PDB file of C-alpha atoms in Angstrom:
ATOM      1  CA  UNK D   1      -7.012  -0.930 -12.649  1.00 54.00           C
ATOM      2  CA  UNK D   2      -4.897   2.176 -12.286  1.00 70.00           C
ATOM      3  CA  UNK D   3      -1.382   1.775 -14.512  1.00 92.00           C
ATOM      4  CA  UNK D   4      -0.002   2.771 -10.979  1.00 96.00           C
ATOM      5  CA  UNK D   5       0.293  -1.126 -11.296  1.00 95.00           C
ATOM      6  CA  UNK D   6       2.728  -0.804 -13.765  1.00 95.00           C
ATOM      7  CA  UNK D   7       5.348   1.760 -12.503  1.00 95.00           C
ATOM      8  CA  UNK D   8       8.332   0.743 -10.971  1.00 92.00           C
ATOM      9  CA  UNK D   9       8.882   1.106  -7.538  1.00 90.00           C
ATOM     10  CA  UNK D  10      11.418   3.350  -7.017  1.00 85.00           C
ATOM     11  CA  UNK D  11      13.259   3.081  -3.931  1.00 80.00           C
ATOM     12  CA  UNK D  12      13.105   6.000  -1.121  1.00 76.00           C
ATOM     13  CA  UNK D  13      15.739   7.889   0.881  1.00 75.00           C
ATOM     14  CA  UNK D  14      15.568   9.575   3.785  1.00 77.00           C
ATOM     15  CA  UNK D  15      15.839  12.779   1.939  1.00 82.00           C
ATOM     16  CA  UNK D  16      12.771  11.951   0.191  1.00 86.00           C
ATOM     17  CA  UNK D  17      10.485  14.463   0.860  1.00 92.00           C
ATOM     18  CA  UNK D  18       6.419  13.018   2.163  1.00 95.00           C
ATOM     19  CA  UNK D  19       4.010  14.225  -0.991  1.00 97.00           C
ATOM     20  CA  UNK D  20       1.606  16.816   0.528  1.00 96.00           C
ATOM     21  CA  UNK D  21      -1.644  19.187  -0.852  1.00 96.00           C
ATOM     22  CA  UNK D  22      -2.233  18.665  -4.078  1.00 98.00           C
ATOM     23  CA  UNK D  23       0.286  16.155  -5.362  1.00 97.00           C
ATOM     24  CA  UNK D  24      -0.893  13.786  -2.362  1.00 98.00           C
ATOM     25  CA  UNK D  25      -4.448  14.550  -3.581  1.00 97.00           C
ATOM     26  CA  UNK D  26      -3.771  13.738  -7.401  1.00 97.00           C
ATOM     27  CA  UNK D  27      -1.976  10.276  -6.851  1.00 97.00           C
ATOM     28  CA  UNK D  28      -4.656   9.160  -3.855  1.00 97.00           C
ATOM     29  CA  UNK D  29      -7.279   9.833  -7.009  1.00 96.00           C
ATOM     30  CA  UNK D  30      -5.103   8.126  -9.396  1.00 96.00           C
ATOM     31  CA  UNK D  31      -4.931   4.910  -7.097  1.00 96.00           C
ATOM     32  CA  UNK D  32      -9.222   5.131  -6.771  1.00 90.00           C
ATOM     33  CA  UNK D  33     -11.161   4.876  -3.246  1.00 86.00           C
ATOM     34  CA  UNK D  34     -10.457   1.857  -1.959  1.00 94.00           C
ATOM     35  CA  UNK D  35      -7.758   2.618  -0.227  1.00 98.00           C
ATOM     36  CA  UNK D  36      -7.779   5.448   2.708  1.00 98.00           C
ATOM     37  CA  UNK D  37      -5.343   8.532   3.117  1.00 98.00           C
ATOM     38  CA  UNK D  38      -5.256   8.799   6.537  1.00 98.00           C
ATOM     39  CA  UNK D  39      -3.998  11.983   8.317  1.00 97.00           C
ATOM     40  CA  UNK D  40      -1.826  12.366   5.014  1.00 96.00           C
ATOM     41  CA  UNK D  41       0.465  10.247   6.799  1.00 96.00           C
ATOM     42  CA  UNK D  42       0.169   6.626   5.888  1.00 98.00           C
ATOM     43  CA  UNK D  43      -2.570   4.689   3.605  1.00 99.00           C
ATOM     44  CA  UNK D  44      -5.027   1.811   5.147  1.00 99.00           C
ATOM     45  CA  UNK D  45      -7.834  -0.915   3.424  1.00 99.00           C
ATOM     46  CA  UNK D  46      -9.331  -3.750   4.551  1.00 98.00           C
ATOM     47  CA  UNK D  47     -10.085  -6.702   2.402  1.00 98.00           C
ATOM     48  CA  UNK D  48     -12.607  -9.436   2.979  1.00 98.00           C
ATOM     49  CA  UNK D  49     -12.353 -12.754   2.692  1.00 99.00           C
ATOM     50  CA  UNK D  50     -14.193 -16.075   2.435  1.00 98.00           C
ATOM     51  CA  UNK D  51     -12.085 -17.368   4.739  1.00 99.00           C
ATOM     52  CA  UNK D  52      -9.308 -17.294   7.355  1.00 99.00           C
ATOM     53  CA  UNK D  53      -7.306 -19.893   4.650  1.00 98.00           C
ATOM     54  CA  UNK D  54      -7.736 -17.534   1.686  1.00 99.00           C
ATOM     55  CA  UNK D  55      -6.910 -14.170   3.974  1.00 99.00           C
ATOM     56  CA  UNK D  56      -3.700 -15.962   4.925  1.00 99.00           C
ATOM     57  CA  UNK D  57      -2.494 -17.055   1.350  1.00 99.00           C
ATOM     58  CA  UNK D  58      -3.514 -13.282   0.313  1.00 99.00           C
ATOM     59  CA  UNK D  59      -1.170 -12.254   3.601  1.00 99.00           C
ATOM     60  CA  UNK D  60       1.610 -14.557   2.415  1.00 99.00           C
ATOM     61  CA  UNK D  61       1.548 -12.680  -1.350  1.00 99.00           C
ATOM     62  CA  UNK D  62       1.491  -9.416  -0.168  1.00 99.00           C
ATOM     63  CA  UNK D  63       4.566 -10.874   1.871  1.00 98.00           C
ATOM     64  CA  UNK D  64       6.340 -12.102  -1.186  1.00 99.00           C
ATOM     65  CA  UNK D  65       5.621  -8.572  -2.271  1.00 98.00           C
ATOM     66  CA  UNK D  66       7.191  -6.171   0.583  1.00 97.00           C
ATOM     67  CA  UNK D  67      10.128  -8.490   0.401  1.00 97.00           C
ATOM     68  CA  UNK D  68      10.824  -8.290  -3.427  1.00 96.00           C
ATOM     69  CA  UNK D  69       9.930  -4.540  -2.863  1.00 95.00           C
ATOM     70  CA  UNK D  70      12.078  -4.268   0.553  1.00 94.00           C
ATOM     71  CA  UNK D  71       9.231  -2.123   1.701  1.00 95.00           C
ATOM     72  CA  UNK D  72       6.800  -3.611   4.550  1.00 96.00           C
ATOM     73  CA  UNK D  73       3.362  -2.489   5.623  1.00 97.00           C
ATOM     74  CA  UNK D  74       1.913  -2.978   8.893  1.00 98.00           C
ATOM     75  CA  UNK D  75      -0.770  -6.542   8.744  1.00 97.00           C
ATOM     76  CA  UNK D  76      -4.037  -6.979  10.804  1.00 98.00           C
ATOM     77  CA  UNK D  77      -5.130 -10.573  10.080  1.00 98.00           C
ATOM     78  CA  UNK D  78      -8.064 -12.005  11.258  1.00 98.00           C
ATOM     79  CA  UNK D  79     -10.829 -14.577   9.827  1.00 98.00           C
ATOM     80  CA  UNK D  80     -11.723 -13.741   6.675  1.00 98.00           C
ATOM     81  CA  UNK D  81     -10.022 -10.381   6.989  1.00 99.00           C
ATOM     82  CA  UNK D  82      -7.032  -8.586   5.938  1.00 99.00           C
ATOM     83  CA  UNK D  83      -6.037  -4.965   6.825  1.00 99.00           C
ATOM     84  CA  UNK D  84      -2.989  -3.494   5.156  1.00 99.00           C
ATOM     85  CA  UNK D  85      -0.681  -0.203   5.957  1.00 99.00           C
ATOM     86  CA  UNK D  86       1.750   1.332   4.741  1.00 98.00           C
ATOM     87  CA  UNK D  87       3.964   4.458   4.442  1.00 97.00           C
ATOM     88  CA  UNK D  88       7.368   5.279   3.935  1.00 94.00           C
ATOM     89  CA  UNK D  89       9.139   5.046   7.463  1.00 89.00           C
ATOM     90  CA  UNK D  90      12.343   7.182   6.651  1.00 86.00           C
ATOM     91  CA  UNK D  91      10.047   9.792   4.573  1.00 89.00           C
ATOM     92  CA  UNK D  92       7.851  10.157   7.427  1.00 90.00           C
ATOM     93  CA  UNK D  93       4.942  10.403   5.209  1.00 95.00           C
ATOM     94  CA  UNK D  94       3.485   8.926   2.156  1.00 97.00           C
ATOM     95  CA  UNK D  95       5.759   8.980  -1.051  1.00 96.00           C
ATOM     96  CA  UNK D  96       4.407   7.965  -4.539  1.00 95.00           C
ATOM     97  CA  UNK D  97       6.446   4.531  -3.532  1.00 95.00           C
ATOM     98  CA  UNK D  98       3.808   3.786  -1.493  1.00 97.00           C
ATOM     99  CA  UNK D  99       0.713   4.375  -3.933  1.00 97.00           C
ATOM    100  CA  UNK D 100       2.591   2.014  -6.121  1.00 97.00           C
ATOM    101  CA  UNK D 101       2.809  -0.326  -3.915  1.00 97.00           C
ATOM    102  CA  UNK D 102      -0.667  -0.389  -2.998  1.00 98.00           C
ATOM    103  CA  UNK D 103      -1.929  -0.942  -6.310  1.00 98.00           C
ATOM    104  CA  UNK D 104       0.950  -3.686  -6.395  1.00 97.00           C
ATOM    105  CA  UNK D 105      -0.583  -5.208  -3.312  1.00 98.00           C
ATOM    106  CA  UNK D 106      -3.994  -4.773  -5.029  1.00 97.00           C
ATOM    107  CA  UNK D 107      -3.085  -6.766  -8.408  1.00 96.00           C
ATOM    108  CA  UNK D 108      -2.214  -9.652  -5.807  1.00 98.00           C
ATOM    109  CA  UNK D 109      -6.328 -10.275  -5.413  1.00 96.00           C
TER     110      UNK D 109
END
C-alpha cells in the first residue's frame, strides 16, 4: 500500500492551485493503477463486489470517510459494484488532497 495512506489530509482553498504535468504524473504513480486520472481533472475506480450488501457497507465507510474528511466524491452504486470520484471542487482540478484520499478510501477494503 502506498504511505499516501498515511499523510494527513490537508484541507484545500480555493486558492489552491489543481497539480498539473509532472507533479500530477508523480503522485498518480505514487497512488499505483488502480485508480484512473481522467482528463487531469478528477480521479475514478470501480470496485467489485460479492454483493449488493457488501458494496453498500463499503459505500457507507467511504461515507464515514468524506464526512470525517469534509471532502465528498461523487458514488455510482449498483449490485455488487461501487464506482468512486473525486476531485477538489473549489481547486477545479485534482490536488494531492485528493490522492490521499483515495488511498484513504482504498484502506477502507
Amino acid at each position: 500500500m502506498t504511505d499516501l495512506v498515511s499523510r494527513d489530509f490537508v484541507p484545500f482553498t480555493k486558492k489552491t492551485a489543481p497539480l498539473a504535468g509532472a507533479a500530477l504524473d508523480a503522485i498518480a504513480a505514487e497512488l499505483g493503477g488502480s485508480w484512473q486520472v481522467v482528463e487531469s481533472h478528477h480521479l475514478e475506480k470501480s470496485y467489485a463486489f460479492e454483493d449488493f450488501a457488501t458494496a453498500l457497507a463499503f459505500t457507507n465507510r467511504v461515507g464515514e470517510l468524506a464526512e470525517s474528511l469534509n471532502h465528498h466524491p461523487d458514488f455510482e452504486l449498483g449490485w455488487g459494484r461501487v464506482k468512486l470520484t473525486i476531485w477538489s471542487h473549489d481547486a477545479e482540478g485534482l490536488t494531492e488532497s485528493d490522492f490521499i484520499w483515495a488511498a484513504k478510501a482504498d484502506a477502507l477494503l
